[in-house]
Amino acid sequence: MKTGIVSVFTNETTLSADVETLLKQKLTSKGYKVTDGYDNEAELLICIGGDGAFLRTMHRCDFPETPIVGINTGHLGFFQEVWPEDFDQFLADYERGNYTIQKLGTVMCKATDAEGNTSTHIALNELAITGSNAYSIHFDLSIGGKPIERFSGDGILVATSAGSTAYNYSVGGSIVDPRLNLLQVTPIAPMNTTAYRSFTSSILLPSDLTLGIVPEESDKIIYITGDGIEKGYSHLKEIEVRTADKCVNLIRFSDYDFWNKVKEKFL
Ligand code: NAP
Ligand code: MN
């Protein structure tokens, strides 16, 4: 809905702060009311920074459905669509409705401890479930409630399609076109010996299946890291990972092409 309210988020760099000042002037002179931080009546969210800034904005606002555009003052920017110098063109296209919305799915997990207390995590890129660097961890993994393997190693990563080009790619996962709504489960340094056996490649799960993780030694600290935000747990009994209900609505120009971005970044 066109409310005339735009919420702006900015990371800490001086370049982003300068871009923020300029964009706010442009928006105000066009009659928009600009707010710092999330306003639930905003018609548009603007995030100035790199992909990390985009992720932090999503976490800070709890993954709102409001359309969001990223202004890139970071690096290549998988989420960040617009260069600061193209902002006027963006605003003209935005006002004419000359853009598309890319819907990005999210991943969530519910962690339950020995006393039955639960906590949840949500992420746009990935959830990493790991031990400390000092030891390997052992998990019993199940898919859709059915036991599949006993994992041993550093941990596992459950990435969304949008997150497939981030940490997932570094640990040997596949790049996934974000039009595919799936979860990619990738082992991090799996041990494969006569004593331990687990998949060495990624496995792909449809959006309606849950991955169950039961840590073997519940006294070891297990870290759940969503988009780089880490939390450690002792005495975890079970973790259930699945696709989350929340979707991010990212504004893209009509010439946006995921594979072009991939080619620019990796080849
Ligand atoms: P960071 O350590 O500063 O960022 C790692 C890099 O990942 C940055 O270059 C970031 O881009 C880029 N990135 C983030 N999301 C991406 C995506 N969807 N596709 C391609 N590249 C992406 O941490 P951060 O900036 O807070 O980002 C958090 C993310 O870092 C996590 O979600 C995880 O995916 C990633 N990470 C990667 C590794 C690894 O590759 N070994 C290890 C830990 C975490 P910008 O420079 O534009 O921010
Ligand atoms: Mn970063």
Coordinates of C-alpha atoms and ligand atoms in Angstrom, one line a residue:
M1 CA 0.0 0.0 0.0
K2 CA 1.3 3.5 -0.9
T3 CA 1.5 5.2 2.5
G4 CA 4.2 7.7 1.5
I5 CA 6.3 6.3 4.4
V6 CA 9.8 4.9 3.7
S7 CA 12.0 3.3 6.4
V8 CA 15.7 3.5 6.0
F9 CA 18.4 1.3 7.5
T10 CA 22.1 2.0 7.2
N11 CA 25.3 0.2 8.2
E12 CA 28.2 1.9 10.0
T13 CA 30.5 2.9 7.1
T14 CA 31.0 6.6 6.2
L15 CA 30.1 5.9 2.6
S16 CA 26.7 4.4 3.7
A17 CA 26.1 7.4 6.0
D18 CA 26.8 9.8 3.1
V19 CA 24.5 7.9 0.8
E20 CA 21.9 7.9 3.5
T21 CA 21.9 11.7 3.9
L22 CA 21.6 12.1 0.1
L23 CA 18.8 9.6 -0.3
K24 CA 16.8 11.0 2.6
Q25 CA 17.0 14.5 1.0
K26 CA 15.8 13.1 -2.3
L27 CA 12.9 11.2 -0.7
T28 CA 11.8 14.1 1.5
S29 CA 11.9 16.5 -1.5
K30 CA 9.6 14.0 -3.3
G31 CA 7.1 14.2 -0.4
Y32 CA 8.0 10.9 1.4
K33 CA 8.1 10.7 5.1
V34 CA 11.3 9.0 6.0
T35 CA 11.8 7.1 9.2
D36 CA 15.0 5.7 10.8
G37 CA 14.3 2.1 11.6
Y38 CA 11.2 0.1 11.0
D39 CA 7.7 1.6 10.7
N40 CA 5.0 -1.0 10.1
E41 CA 3.1 1.5 7.9
A42 CA 6.1 2.0 5.6
E43 CA 5.4 1.1 1.9
L44 CA 9.1 0.6 1.2
L45 CA 12.2 -0.3 3.2
I46 CA 15.6 0.8 2.1
C47 CA 18.7 -0.9 3.3
I48 CA 22.1 0.8 2.6
G49 CA 25.2 -1.4 2.9
G50 CA 26.3 -4.8 1.7
D51 CA 24.7 -8.2 2.1
G52 CA 25.7 -8.4 5.7
A53 CA 23.8 -5.2 6.4
F54 CA 20.8 -6.6 4.5
L55 CA 20.8 -9.7 6.7
R56 CA 21.1 -7.7 9.9
T57 CA 18.2 -5.4 8.9
M58 CA 16.0 -8.5 8.3
H59 CA 16.8 -9.9 11.7
R60 CA 16.3 -6.5 13.4
C61 CA 12.8 -6.1 11.9
D62 CA 11.9 -9.8 12.3
F63 CA 11.6 -10.4 8.5
P64 CA 8.8 -8.0 7.5
E65 CA 6.8 -8.5 4.4
T66 CA 7.1 -4.9 3.3
P67 CA 9.0 -4.6 0.0
I68 CA 12.6 -3.9 0.5
V69 CA 15.4 -2.6 -1.8
G70 CA 19.1 -2.8 -1.1
I71 CA 21.4 0.1 -2.0
N72 CA 24.8 -1.3 -2.5
T73 CA 27.7 0.4 -0.7
G74 CA 29.3 -3.0 0.1
H75 CA 30.8 -5.5 -2.3
L76 CA 29.0 -7.2 -5.1
G77 CA 25.8 -7.5 -3.2
F78 CA 23.6 -10.5 -3.8
F79 CA 20.7 -8.8 -2.0
Q80 CA 21.7 -5.3 -2.8
E81 CA 20.1 -4.3 -6.1
V82 CA 20.8 -0.6 -6.7
W83 CA 24.0 1.4 -6.9
P84 CA 23.8 4.8 -5.1
E85 CA 24.2 6.7 -8.3
D86 CA 21.2 4.9 -9.8
F87 CA 18.8 5.9 -7.0
D88 CA 16.9 8.5 -9.1
Q89 CA 16.3 5.9 -11.8
F90 CA 15.2 3.4 -9.1
L91 CA 12.7 5.9 -7.6
A92 CA 11.2 6.6 -11.0
D93 CA 10.9 2.9 -11.7
Y94 CA 9.5 2.3 -8.3
E95 CA 6.8 5.0 -8.6
R96 CA 5.8 3.6 -12.1
G97 CA 5.6 0.1 -10.7
N98 CA 8.4 -0.8 -13.1
Y99 CA 10.0 -3.6 -11.0
T100 CA 9.5 -7.2 -9.9
I101 CA 9.3 -8.7 -6.5
Q102 CA 11.7 -11.6 -5.8
K103 CA 10.2 -13.7 -3.0
L104 CA 12.9 -15.3 -0.8
G105 CA 12.1 -18.1 1.5
T106 CA 13.6 -18.4 5.0
V107 CA 14.7 -21.4 7.2
M108 CA 13.8 -21.8 10.9
C109 CA 14.6 -24.2 13.7
K110 CA 13.2 -25.1 17.0
A111 CA 15.8 -26.2 19.6
T112 CA 14.6 -28.1 22.7
D113 CA 16.7 -28.7 25.8
A114 CA 16.6 -31.5 28.3
E115 CA 14.1 -29.6 30.5
G116 CA 11.8 -29.1 27.5
N117 CA 12.5 -25.4 27.1
T118 CA 12.4 -24.3 23.4
S119 CA 13.9 -21.5 21.4
T120 CA 13.6 -20.7 17.8
H121 CA 16.0 -19.2 15.2
I122 CA 15.1 -17.9 11.7
A123 CA 17.5 -17.1 8.9
L124 CA 17.5 -15.9 5.3
N125 CA 20.9 -17.4 4.2
E126 CA 21.4 -20.4 6.5
L127 CA 21.4 -22.1 9.9
A128 CA 24.7 -23.6 10.9
I129 CA 24.6 -26.2 13.6
T130 CA 28.1 -26.9 14.9
G131 CA 30.2 -27.8 17.9
S132 CA 33.2 -25.9 19.1
N133 CA 36.4 -26.0 17.0
A134 CA 37.9 -28.2 19.7
Y135 CA 35.8 -31.3 19.1
S136 CA 33.7 -33.1 16.6
I137 CA 30.0 -33.6 17.1
H138 CA 27.8 -36.5 16.5
F139 CA 24.2 -36.1 15.5
D140 CA 21.5 -38.6 14.6
L141 CA 19.7 -37.0 11.6
S142 CA 16.2 -37.8 10.5
I143 CA 14.2 -36.6 7.5
G144 CA 10.5 -36.4 7.9
G145 CA 10.7 -38.2 11.2
K146 CA 12.6 -41.2 9.6
P147 CA 16.2 -41.8 10.7
I148 CA 18.7 -41.3 7.8
E149 CA 22.2 -41.1 9.1
R150 CA 24.5 -40.6 12.1
F151 CA 26.6 -37.5 11.3
S152 CA 30.1 -36.9 12.7
G153 CA 32.2 -33.9 12.0
D154 CA 32.2 -30.1 12.5
G155 CA 28.5 -29.7 11.9
I156 CA 25.9 -29.2 9.2
L157 CA 24.6 -26.2 7.3
V158 CA 21.0 -25.8 6.2
A159 CA 20.8 -23.2 3.5
T160 CA 18.0 -21.5 1.7
S161 CA 18.3 -21.0 -2.1
A162 CA 19.1 -17.3 -1.5
G163 CA 21.8 -18.4 0.9
S164 CA 23.3 -20.9 -1.4
T165 CA 25.9 -18.4 -2.7
A166 CA 27.2 -17.6 0.8
Y167 CA 28.6 -20.0 3.4
N168 CA 26.9 -22.9 1.7
Y169 CA 29.1 -22.4 -1.4
S170 CA 32.3 -22.2 0.7
V171 CA 31.6 -25.6 2.2
G172 CA 31.0 -27.2 -1.2
G173 CA 27.3 -26.8 -1.5
S174 CA 25.6 -26.1 -4.8
I175 CA 24.4 -22.8 -6.1
V176 CA 20.6 -22.8 -6.3
D177 CA 18.4 -20.6 -8.4
P178 CA 16.2 -18.7 -5.8
R179 CA 13.1 -19.6 -7.8
L180 CA 13.5 -23.1 -6.3
N181 CA 12.1 -23.2 -2.8
L182 CA 14.1 -25.9 -1.0
L183 CA 16.6 -26.5 1.8
Q184 CA 20.1 -27.6 1.2
V185 CA 21.7 -29.7 3.9
T186 CA 25.5 -29.7 3.6
P187 CA 28.0 -31.4 6.0
I188 CA 30.9 -29.4 7.3
A189 CA 34.0 -31.5 7.4
P190 CA 32.2 -34.9 7.8
M191 CA 34.3 -37.8 9.1
N192 CA 34.0 -40.9 7.0
T193 CA 35.9 -43.8 8.4
T194 CA 35.0 -47.4 9.3
A195 CA 33.7 -46.0 12.5
Y196 CA 31.6 -43.1 11.1
R197 CA 29.6 -42.8 8.0
S198 CA 27.6 -39.9 6.6
F199 CA 26.8 -38.3 3.3
T200 CA 29.7 -36.4 1.9
S201 CA 27.7 -34.3 -0.5
S202 CA 24.8 -31.9 0.0
I203 CA 21.2 -33.3 0.1
L204 CA 18.2 -31.3 -1.0
L205 CA 14.9 -31.3 0.8
P206 CA 11.5 -30.1 -0.4
S207 CA 9.9 -27.3 1.6
D208 CA 7.5 -29.5 3.4
L209 CA 10.0 -31.9 5.0
T210 CA 11.6 -31.4 8.5
L211 CA 15.1 -32.3 9.3
G212 CA 15.5 -33.7 12.8
I213 CA 18.8 -33.5 14.7
V214 CA 19.5 -35.3 17.9
P215 CA 22.9 -34.6 19.4
E216 CA 24.6 -37.6 20.8
E217 CA 26.3 -36.2 23.8
S218 CA 24.0 -33.6 25.2
D219 CA 26.7 -32.2 27.5
K220 CA 28.7 -30.7 24.7
I221 CA 28.0 -27.1 23.7
I222 CA 26.2 -26.8 20.4
Y223 CA 26.1 -23.6 18.4
I224 CA 23.2 -22.5 16.3
T225 CA 24.2 -19.7 14.0
G226 CA 21.6 -18.0 11.8
D227 CA 23.1 -15.6 9.2
G228 CA 26.2 -15.1 11.3
I229 CA 24.3 -14.6 14.6
E230 CA 25.5 -17.3 17.0
K231 CA 24.0 -18.8 20.1
G232 CA 25.5 -21.6 22.2
Y233 CA 23.4 -24.2 23.9
S234 CA 24.3 -26.9 26.5
H235 CA 22.2 -29.9 27.1
L236 CA 20.3 -29.8 23.8
K237 CA 17.9 -32.7 23.3
E238 CA 16.7 -32.0 19.8
I239 CA 16.7 -29.5 16.9
E240 CA 14.0 -29.5 14.2
V241 CA 14.8 -27.5 11.0
R242 CA 12.3 -26.6 8.4
T243 CA 11.3 -23.9 5.9
A244 CA 9.8 -20.9 7.8
D245 CA 6.5 -19.2 6.9
K246 CA 8.2 -15.8 6.5
C247 CA 9.2 -14.5 3.0
V248 CA 11.3 -11.5 2.2
N249 CA 9.9 -9.4 -0.7
L250 CA 13.0 -8.0 -2.5
I251 CA 12.6 -5.4 -5.2
R252 CA 14.4 -6.1 -8.4
F253 CA 14.8 -4.1 -11.6
S254 CA 13.3 -5.7 -14.7
D255 CA 16.8 -6.6 -16.0
Y256 CA 17.7 -8.5 -12.8
D257 CA 19.3 -11.8 -13.5
F258 CA 20.4 -14.2 -10.8
W259 CA 22.8 -16.1 -12.9
N260 CA 24.5 -13.0 -14.2
K261 CA 25.2 -12.0 -10.6
V262 CA 26.6 -15.5 -9.9
K263 CA 28.8 -15.2 -13.0
E264 CA 30.1 -11.8 -11.9
K265 CA 30.9 -13.0 -8.4
F266 CA 32.4 -16.4 -9.0
L267 CA 33.8 -16.7 -12.5
Ligands
NAP1 P1 30.8 -11.7 6.8 O1 31.7 -12.7 7.4 O2 31.2 -10.2 6.8 O3 30.4 -12.1 5.3 C1 30.8 -13.1 4.6 C2 30.6 -12.7 3.1 O4 29.4 -13.3 2.6 C3 30.5 -11.2 2.8 O5 31.3 -11.0 1.6 C4 29.1 -11.1 2.5 O6 28.8 -10.0 1.5 C5 28.8 -12.4 1.8 N1 27.4 -12.8 1.7 C6 26.4 -12.7 2.6 N2 25.2 -13.2 2.2 C7 25.5 -13.6 0.9 C8 24.7 -14.3 -0.1 N3 23.4 -14.6 0.1 N4 25.3 -14.6 -1.3 C9 26.6 -14.3 -1.5 N5 27.4 -13.7 -0.6 C10 26.8 -13.4 0.6 O7 29.4 -11.8 7.5 P2 28.1 -11.0 7.2 O8 28.4 -9.9 6.2 O9 27.4 -10.7 8.5 O10 27.3 -12.1 6.4 C11 26.8 -13.2 7.2 C12 27.0 -14.4 6.3 O11 28.3 -14.7 6.2 C13 26.4 -15.7 6.8 O12 25.0 -15.8 6.5 C14 27.2 -16.7 6.0 O13 26.5 -17.1 4.8 C15 28.5 -16.0 5.7 N6 29.6 -16.7 6.2 C16 30.4 -17.3 5.3 C17 31.5 -18.1 5.7 C18 32.4 -18.7 4.7 O14 32.1 -18.5 3.5 N7 33.3 -19.5 5.1 C19 31.7 -18.2 7.1 C20 30.9 -17.6 8.0 C21 29.8 -16.9 7.5 P3 29.0 -8.5 2.0 O15 30.5 -8.2 1.9 O16 28.3 -7.7 0.9 O17 28.4 -8.3 3.3
MN2 MN 29.8 -8.4 5.6

